[in-house]
Short mmCIF file of C-alpha atoms in Angstrom, two decimals:
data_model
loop_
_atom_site.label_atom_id
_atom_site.label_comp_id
_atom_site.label_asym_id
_atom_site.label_seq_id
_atom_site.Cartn_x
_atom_site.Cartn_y
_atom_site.Cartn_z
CA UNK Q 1 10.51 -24.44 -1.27
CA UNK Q 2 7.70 -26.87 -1.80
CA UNK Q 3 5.26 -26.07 0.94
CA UNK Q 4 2.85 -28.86 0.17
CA UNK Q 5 1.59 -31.00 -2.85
CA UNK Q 6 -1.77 -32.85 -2.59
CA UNK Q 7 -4.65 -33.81 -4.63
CA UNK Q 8 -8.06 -33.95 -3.58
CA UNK Q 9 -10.83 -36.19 -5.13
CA UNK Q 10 -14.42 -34.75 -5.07
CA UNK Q 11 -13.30 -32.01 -2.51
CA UNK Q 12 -11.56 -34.59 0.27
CA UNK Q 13 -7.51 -34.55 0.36
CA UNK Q 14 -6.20 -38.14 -0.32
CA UNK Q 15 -3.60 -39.23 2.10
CA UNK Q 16 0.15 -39.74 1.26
CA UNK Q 17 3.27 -37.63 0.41
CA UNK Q 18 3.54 -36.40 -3.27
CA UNK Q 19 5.53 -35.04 -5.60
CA UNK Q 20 4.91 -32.75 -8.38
CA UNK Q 21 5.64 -35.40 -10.58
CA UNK Q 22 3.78 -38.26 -8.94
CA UNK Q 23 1.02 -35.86 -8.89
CA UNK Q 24 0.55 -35.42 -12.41
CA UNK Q 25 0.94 -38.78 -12.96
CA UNK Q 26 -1.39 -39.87 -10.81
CA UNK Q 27 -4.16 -36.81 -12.73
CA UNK Q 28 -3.31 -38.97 -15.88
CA UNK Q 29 -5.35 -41.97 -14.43
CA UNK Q 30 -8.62 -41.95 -14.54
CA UNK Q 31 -10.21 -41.86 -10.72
CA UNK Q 32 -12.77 -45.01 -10.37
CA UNK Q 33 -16.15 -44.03 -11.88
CA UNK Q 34 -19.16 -43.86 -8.80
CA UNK Q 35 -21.90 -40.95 -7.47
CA UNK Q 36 -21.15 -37.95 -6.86
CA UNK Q 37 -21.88 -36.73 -3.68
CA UNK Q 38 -23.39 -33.18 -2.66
CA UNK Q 39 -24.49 -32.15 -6.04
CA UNK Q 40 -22.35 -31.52 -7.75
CA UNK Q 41 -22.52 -32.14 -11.39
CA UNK Q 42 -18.89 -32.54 -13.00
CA UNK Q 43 -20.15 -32.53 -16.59
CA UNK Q 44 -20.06 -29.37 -18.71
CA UNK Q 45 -23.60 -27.57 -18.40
CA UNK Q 46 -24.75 -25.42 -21.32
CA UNK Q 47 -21.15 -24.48 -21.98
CA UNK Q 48 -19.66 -23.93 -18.71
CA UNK Q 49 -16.34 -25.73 -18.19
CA UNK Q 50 -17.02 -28.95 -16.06
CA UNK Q 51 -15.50 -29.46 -12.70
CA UNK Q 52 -13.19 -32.08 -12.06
CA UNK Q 53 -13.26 -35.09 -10.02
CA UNK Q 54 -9.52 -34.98 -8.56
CA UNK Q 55 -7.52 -32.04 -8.84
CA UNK Q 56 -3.89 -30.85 -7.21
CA UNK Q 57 -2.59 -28.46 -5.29
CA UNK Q 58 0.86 -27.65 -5.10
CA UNK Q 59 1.99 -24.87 -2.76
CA UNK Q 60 5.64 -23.09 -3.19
CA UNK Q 61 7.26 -20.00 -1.19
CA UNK Q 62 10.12 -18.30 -2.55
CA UNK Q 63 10.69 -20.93 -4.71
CA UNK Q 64 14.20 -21.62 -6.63
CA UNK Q 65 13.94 -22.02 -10.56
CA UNK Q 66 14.43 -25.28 -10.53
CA UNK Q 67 11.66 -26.22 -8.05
CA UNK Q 68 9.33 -24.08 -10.54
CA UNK Q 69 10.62 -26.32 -13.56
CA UNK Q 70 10.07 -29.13 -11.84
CA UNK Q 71 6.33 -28.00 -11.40
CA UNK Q 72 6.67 -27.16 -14.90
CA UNK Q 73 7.53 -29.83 -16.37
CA UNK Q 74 4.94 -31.64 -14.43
CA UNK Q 75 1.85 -30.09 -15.61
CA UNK Q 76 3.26 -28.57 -19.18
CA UNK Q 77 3.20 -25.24 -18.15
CA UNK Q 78 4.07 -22.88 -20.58
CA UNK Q 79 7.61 -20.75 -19.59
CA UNK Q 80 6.51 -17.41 -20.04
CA UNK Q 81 4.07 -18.13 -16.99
CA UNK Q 82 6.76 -19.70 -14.78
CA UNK Q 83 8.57 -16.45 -15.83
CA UNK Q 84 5.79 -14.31 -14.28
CA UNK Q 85 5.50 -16.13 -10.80
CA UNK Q 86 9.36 -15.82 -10.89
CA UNK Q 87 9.17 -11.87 -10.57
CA UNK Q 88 8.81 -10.46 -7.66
CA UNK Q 89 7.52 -6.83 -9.05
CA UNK Q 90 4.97 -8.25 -11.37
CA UNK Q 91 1.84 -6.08 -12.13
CA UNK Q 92 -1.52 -7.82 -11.03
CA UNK Q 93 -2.84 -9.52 -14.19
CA UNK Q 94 -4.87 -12.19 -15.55
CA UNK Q 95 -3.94 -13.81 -18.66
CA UNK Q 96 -4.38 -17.23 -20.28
CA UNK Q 97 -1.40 -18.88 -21.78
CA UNK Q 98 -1.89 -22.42 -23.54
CA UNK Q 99 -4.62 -23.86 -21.40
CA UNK Q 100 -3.32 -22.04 -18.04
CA UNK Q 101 -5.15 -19.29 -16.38
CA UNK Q 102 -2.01 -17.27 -14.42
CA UNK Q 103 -3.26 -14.52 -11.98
CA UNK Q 104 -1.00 -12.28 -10.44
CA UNK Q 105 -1.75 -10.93 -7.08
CA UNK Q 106 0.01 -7.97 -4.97
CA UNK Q 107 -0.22 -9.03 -1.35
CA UNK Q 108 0.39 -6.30 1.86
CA UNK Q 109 0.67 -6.35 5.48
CA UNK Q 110 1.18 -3.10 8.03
CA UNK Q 111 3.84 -3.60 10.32
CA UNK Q 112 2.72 -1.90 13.23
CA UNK Q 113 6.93 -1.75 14.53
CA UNK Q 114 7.79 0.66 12.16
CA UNK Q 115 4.34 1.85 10.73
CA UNK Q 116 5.25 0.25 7.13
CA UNK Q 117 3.44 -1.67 4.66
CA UNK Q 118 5.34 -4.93 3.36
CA UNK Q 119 4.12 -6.03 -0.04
CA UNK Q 120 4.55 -9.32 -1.30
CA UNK Q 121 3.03 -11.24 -4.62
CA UNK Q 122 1.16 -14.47 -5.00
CA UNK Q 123 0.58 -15.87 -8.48
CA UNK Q 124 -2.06 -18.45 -8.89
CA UNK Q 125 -1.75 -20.88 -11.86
CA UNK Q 126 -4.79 -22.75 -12.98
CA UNK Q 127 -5.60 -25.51 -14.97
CA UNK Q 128 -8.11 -27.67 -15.70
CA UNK Q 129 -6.73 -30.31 -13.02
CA UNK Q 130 -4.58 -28.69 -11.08
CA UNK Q 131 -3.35 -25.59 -9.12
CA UNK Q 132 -0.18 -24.45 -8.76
CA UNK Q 133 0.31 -21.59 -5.91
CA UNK Q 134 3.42 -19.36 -5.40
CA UNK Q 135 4.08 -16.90 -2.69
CA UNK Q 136 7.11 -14.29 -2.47
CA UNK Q 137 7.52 -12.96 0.79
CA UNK Q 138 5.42 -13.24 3.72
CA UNK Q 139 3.12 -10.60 3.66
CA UNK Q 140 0.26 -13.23 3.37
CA UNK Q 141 0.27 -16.35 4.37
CA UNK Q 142 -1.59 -19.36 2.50
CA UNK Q 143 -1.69 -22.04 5.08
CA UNK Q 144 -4.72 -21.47 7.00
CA UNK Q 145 -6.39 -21.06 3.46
CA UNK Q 146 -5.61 -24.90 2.85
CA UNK Q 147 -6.49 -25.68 6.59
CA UNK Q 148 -10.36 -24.04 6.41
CA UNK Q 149 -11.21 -25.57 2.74
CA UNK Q 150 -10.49 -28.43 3.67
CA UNK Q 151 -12.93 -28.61 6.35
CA UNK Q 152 -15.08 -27.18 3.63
CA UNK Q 153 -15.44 -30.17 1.02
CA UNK Q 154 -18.30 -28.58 -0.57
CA UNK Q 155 -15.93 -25.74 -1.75
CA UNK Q 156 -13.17 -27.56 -2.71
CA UNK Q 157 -15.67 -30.03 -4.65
CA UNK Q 158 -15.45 -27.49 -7.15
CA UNK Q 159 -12.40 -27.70 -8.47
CA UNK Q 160 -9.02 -25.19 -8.75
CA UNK Q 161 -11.06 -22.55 -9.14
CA UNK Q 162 -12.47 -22.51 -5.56
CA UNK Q 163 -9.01 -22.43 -4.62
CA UNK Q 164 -8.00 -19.60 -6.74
CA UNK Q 165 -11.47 -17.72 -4.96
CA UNK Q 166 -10.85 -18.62 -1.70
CA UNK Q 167 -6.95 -17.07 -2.24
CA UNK Q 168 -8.46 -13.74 -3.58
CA UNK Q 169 -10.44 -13.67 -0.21
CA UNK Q 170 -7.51 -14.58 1.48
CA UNK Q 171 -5.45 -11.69 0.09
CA UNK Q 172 -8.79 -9.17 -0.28
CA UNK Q 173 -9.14 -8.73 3.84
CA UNK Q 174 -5.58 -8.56 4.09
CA UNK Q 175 -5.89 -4.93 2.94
CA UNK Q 176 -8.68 -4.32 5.51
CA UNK Q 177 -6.01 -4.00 8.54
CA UNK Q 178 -3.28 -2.27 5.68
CA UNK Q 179 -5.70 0.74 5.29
CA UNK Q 180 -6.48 0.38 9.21
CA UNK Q 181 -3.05 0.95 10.28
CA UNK Q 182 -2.76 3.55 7.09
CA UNK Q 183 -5.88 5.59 8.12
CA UNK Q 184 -4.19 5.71 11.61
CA UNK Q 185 -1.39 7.38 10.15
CA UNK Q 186 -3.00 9.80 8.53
CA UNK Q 187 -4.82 10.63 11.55
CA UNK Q 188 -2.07 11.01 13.21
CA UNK Q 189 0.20 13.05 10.81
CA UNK Q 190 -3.25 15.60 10.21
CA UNK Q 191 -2.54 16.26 13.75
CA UNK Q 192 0.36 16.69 13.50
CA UNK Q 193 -0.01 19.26 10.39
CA UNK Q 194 -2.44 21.57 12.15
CA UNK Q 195 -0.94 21.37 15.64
CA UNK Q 196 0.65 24.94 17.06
CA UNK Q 197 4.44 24.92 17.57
CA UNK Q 198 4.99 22.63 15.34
CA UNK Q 199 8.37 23.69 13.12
CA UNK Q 200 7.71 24.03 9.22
CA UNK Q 201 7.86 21.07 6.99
CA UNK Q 202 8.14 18.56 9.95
CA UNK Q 203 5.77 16.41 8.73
CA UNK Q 204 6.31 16.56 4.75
CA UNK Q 205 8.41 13.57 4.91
CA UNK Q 206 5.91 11.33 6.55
CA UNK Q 207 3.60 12.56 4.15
CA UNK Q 208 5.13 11.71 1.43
CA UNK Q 209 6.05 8.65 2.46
CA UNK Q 210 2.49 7.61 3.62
CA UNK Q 211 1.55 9.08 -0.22
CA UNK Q 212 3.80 6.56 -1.60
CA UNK Q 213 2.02 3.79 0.15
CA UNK Q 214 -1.36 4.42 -0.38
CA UNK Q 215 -0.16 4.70 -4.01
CA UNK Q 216 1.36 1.45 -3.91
CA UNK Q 217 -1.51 -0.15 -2.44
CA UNK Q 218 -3.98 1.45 -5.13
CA UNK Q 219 -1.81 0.27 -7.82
CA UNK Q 220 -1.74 -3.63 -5.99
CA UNK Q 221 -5.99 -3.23 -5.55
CA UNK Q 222 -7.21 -1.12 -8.61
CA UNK Q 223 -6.18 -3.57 -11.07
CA UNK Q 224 -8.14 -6.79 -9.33
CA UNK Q 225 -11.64 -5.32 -9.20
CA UNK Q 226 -11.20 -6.02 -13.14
CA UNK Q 227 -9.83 -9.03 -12.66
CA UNK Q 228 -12.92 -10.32 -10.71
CA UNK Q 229 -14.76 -8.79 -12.76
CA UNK Q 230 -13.22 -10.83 -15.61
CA UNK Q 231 -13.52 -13.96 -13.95
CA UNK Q 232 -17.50 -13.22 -12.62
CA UNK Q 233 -17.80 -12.90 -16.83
CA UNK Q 234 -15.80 -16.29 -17.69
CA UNK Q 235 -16.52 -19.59 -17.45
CA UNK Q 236 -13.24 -20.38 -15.15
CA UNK Q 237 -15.58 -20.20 -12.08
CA UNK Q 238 -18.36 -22.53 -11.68
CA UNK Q 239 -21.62 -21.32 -11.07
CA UNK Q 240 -21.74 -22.73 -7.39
CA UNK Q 241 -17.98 -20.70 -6.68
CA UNK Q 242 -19.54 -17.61 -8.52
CA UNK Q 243 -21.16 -15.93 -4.95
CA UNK Q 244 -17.72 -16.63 -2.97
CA UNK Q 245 -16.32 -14.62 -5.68
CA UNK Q 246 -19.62 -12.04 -5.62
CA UNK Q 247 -18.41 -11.95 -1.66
CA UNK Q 248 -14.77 -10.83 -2.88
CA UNK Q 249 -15.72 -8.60 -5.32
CA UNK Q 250 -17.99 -6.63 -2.37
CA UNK Q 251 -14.72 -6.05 -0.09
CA UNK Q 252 -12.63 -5.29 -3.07
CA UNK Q 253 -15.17 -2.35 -3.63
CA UNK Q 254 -15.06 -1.06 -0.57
CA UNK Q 255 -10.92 -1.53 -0.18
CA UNK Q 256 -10.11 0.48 -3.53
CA UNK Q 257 -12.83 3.19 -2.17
CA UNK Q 258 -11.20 3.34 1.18
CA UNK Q 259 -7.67 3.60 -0.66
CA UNK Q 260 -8.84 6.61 -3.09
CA UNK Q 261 -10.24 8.67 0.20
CA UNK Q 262 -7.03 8.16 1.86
CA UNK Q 263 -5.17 9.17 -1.04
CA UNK Q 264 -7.18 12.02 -1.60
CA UNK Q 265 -6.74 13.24 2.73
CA UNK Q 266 -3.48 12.76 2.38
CA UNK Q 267 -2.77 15.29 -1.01
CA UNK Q 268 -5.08 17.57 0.96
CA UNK Q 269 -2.84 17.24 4.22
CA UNK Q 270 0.04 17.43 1.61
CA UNK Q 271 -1.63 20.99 0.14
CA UNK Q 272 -2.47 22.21 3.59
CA UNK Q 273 1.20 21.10 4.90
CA UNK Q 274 2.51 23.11 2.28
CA UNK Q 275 0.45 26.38 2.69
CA UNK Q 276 1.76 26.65 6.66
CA UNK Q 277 5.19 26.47 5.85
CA UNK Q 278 4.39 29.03 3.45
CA UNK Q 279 2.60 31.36 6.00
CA UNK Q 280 5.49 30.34 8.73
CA UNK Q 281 7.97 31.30 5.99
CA UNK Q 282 6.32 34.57 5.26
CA UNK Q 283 5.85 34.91 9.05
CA UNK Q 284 9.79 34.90 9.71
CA UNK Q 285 10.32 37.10 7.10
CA UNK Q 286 7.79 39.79 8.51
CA UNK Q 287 9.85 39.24 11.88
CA UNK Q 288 13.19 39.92 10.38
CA UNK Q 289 11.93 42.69 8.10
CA UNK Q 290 10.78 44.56 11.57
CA UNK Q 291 13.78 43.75 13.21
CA UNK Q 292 16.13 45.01 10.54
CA UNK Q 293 13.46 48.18 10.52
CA UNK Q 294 14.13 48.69 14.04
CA UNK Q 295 17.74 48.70 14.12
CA UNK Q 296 18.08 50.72 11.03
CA UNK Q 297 17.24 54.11 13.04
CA UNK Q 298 20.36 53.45 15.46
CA UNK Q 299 22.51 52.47 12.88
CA UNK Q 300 21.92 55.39 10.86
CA UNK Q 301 22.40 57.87 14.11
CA UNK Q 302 25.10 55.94 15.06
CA UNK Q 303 26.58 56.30 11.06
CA UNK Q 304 26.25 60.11 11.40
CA UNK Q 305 28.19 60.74 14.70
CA UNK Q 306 30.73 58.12 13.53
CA UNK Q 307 32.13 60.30 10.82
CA UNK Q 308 34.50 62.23 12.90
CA UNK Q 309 33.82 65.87 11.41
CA UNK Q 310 35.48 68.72 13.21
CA UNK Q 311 32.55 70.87 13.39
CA UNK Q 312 29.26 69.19 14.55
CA UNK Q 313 27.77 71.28 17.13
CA UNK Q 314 26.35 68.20 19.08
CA UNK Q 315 29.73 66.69 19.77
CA UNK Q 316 30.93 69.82 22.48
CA UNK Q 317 27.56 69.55 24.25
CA UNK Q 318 27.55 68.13 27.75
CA UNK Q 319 23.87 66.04 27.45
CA UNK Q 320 24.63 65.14 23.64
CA UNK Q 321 25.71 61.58 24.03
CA UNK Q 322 22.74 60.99 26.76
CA UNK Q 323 20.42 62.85 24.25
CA UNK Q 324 20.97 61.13 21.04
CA UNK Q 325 20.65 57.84 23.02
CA UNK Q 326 17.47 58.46 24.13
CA UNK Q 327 16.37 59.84 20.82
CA UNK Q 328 17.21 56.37 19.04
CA UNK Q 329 15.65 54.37 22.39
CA UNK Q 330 12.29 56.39 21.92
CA UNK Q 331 12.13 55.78 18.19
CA UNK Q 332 13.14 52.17 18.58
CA UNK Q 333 10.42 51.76 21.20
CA UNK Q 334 7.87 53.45 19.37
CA UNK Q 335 8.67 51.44 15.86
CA UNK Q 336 8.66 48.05 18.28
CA UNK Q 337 5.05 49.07 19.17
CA UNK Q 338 3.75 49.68 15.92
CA UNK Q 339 5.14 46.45 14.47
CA UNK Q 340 3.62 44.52 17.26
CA UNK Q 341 0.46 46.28 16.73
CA UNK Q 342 0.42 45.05 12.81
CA UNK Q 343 1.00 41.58 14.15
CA UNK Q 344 4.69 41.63 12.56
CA UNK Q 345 6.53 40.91 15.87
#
């Protein structure tokens, strides 16, 4: 669906319901000509691209393909980029197709019901007068984003491409509480590992399932430290956006760090996981191998006087039977101490 569709003239919203179409139509007339307030220059300055007085935003989640045509067709968007916000397993990119800048974004969430991490994607299309958002799933949220810039006019006063930075932040701290809830599993599943009692392998699965996560969310963060990085090169961001973005860029460092330590305690847990079951393995089979030691002597006693010879002298005494069950008792006993005392029982 359409969640909202406004444009905004030197960073204030203008009132009244649009459409995508009555939006770009409106961008094709020229806004009246006066002083612009706060600073802000909207003429290109040695190079840089200039900012523009009125600009829209258009906000979808879960869109159908016909509500992204219509966008399409609105602001000439090229299909191949529609085709990429359409996906909902896209890899995070930034690429520049006919005059549109589309950046794809993995969002996350933890759900603290079932200790998961729900991923979702936001793709952000730019142009020069516009901005075109779309969200699938809801593991982040984009309306409070629109709520605090516009009590910001001096942000949105430059442009789609404060929008586009104030996203990234948007999605950036949404990892902070991911790794939080992350980190508390591994805490928990280290304890878990090195706890006595515990039975072998127990925890492997959770491992590997926490693994799989922390994988996931490297592969969603890794990939847009170079995108800021890109965009901190370009020209896409004005200069006055450029230390929002420096701001991102700071908590993206420390969110793909955070991700590669957990990764790396969790293969050590994984290693360390392994290496007891190993032991606890080995351990049984010690236990067995003394037990089957053990009742080997009896057996074999037992074997002999089993055969049912005529002539064995033992069989026509009176304290035989007594006798030879004492014999394998005492031996028994004795190799029962000496496995104990080797630690194998």
């Amino acid at each position: 669906m359409i969640v909202d569709c406004a444009v905004y003239r030197d960073g204030v919203r203008l009132a009244g319901d649009r459409t995508p179409a009555s939006v770009a139509a409106e961008l094709a007339t020229p806004p009246p000509t006066e002083h612009e307030p706060g600073g802000v220059d909207h003429d290109s300055v040695d190079g840089e691209r200039p900012v523009p007085r009125e600009f829209a935003w258009v906000g979808l989640a879960n869109p159908l393909a016909s509500e992204l045509a219509q966008v399409r067709e609105a602001f000439d968007i090229h299909p191949l980029t529609i085709e990429d916000a359409l996906s909902p397993r896209e890899r995070p990119k930034v690429e520049r197709i006919e005059g549109t800048l589309s950046m794809v974004l993995r969002t996350a969430r933890y759900l603290d019901a079932t200790e998961e991490v729900d991923f979702g994607q936001i793709t952000v299309l730019l142009g020069d007068d516009f901005v075109v958002v779309v969200r699938i799933g809801d593991a982040v949220r984009l309306e409070g984003v629109r709520r605090r810039m516009e009590t910001h006019p001096e942000r949105l006063h430059y442009g789609p491409a404060a929008v586009l930075v104030s996203i990234l932040d948007e999605v950036v701290d949404a990892y902070g509480p991911v790794l939080d809830g992350i980190e508390n599993d591994i805490d928990e599943v280290e304890t878990q590992v090195f706890a006595q009692g515990v039975r072998p392998g127990q925890p492997t699965e959770r491992l590997y399932y926490l693994l799989r996560e922390v994988l996931q969310t490297q592969r969603a963060t890794s990939p847009v430290r170079e995108q800021v990085a890109a965009l901190m090169d370009g020209d896409e961001v004005p200069e006055g956006a450029k230390p929002y973005l420096r701001d991102v860029a700071d908590h993206l460092a420390d969110v793909v760090d955070r991700s590669a330590n957990a990764r790396a305690l969790l293969s050590s847990a994984l290693e360390a996981n392994l290496t007891q079951v190993s032991l606890r393995q080995n351990e049984d089979m010690r236990k067995m191998s003394a037990w089957v030691s053990i009742l080997a002597v009896p057996t074999m006693i037992a074997g002999i006087y089993g055969m049912n010879f005529s002539h064995m002298p033992e069989l026509e005494s009176q304290i035989g039977y007594p006798l030879i069950l004492s014999l394998m008792a005492a031996i028994c006993f004795a190799l029962y101490r000496g496995f104990r005392r080797s630690g194998w029982l």
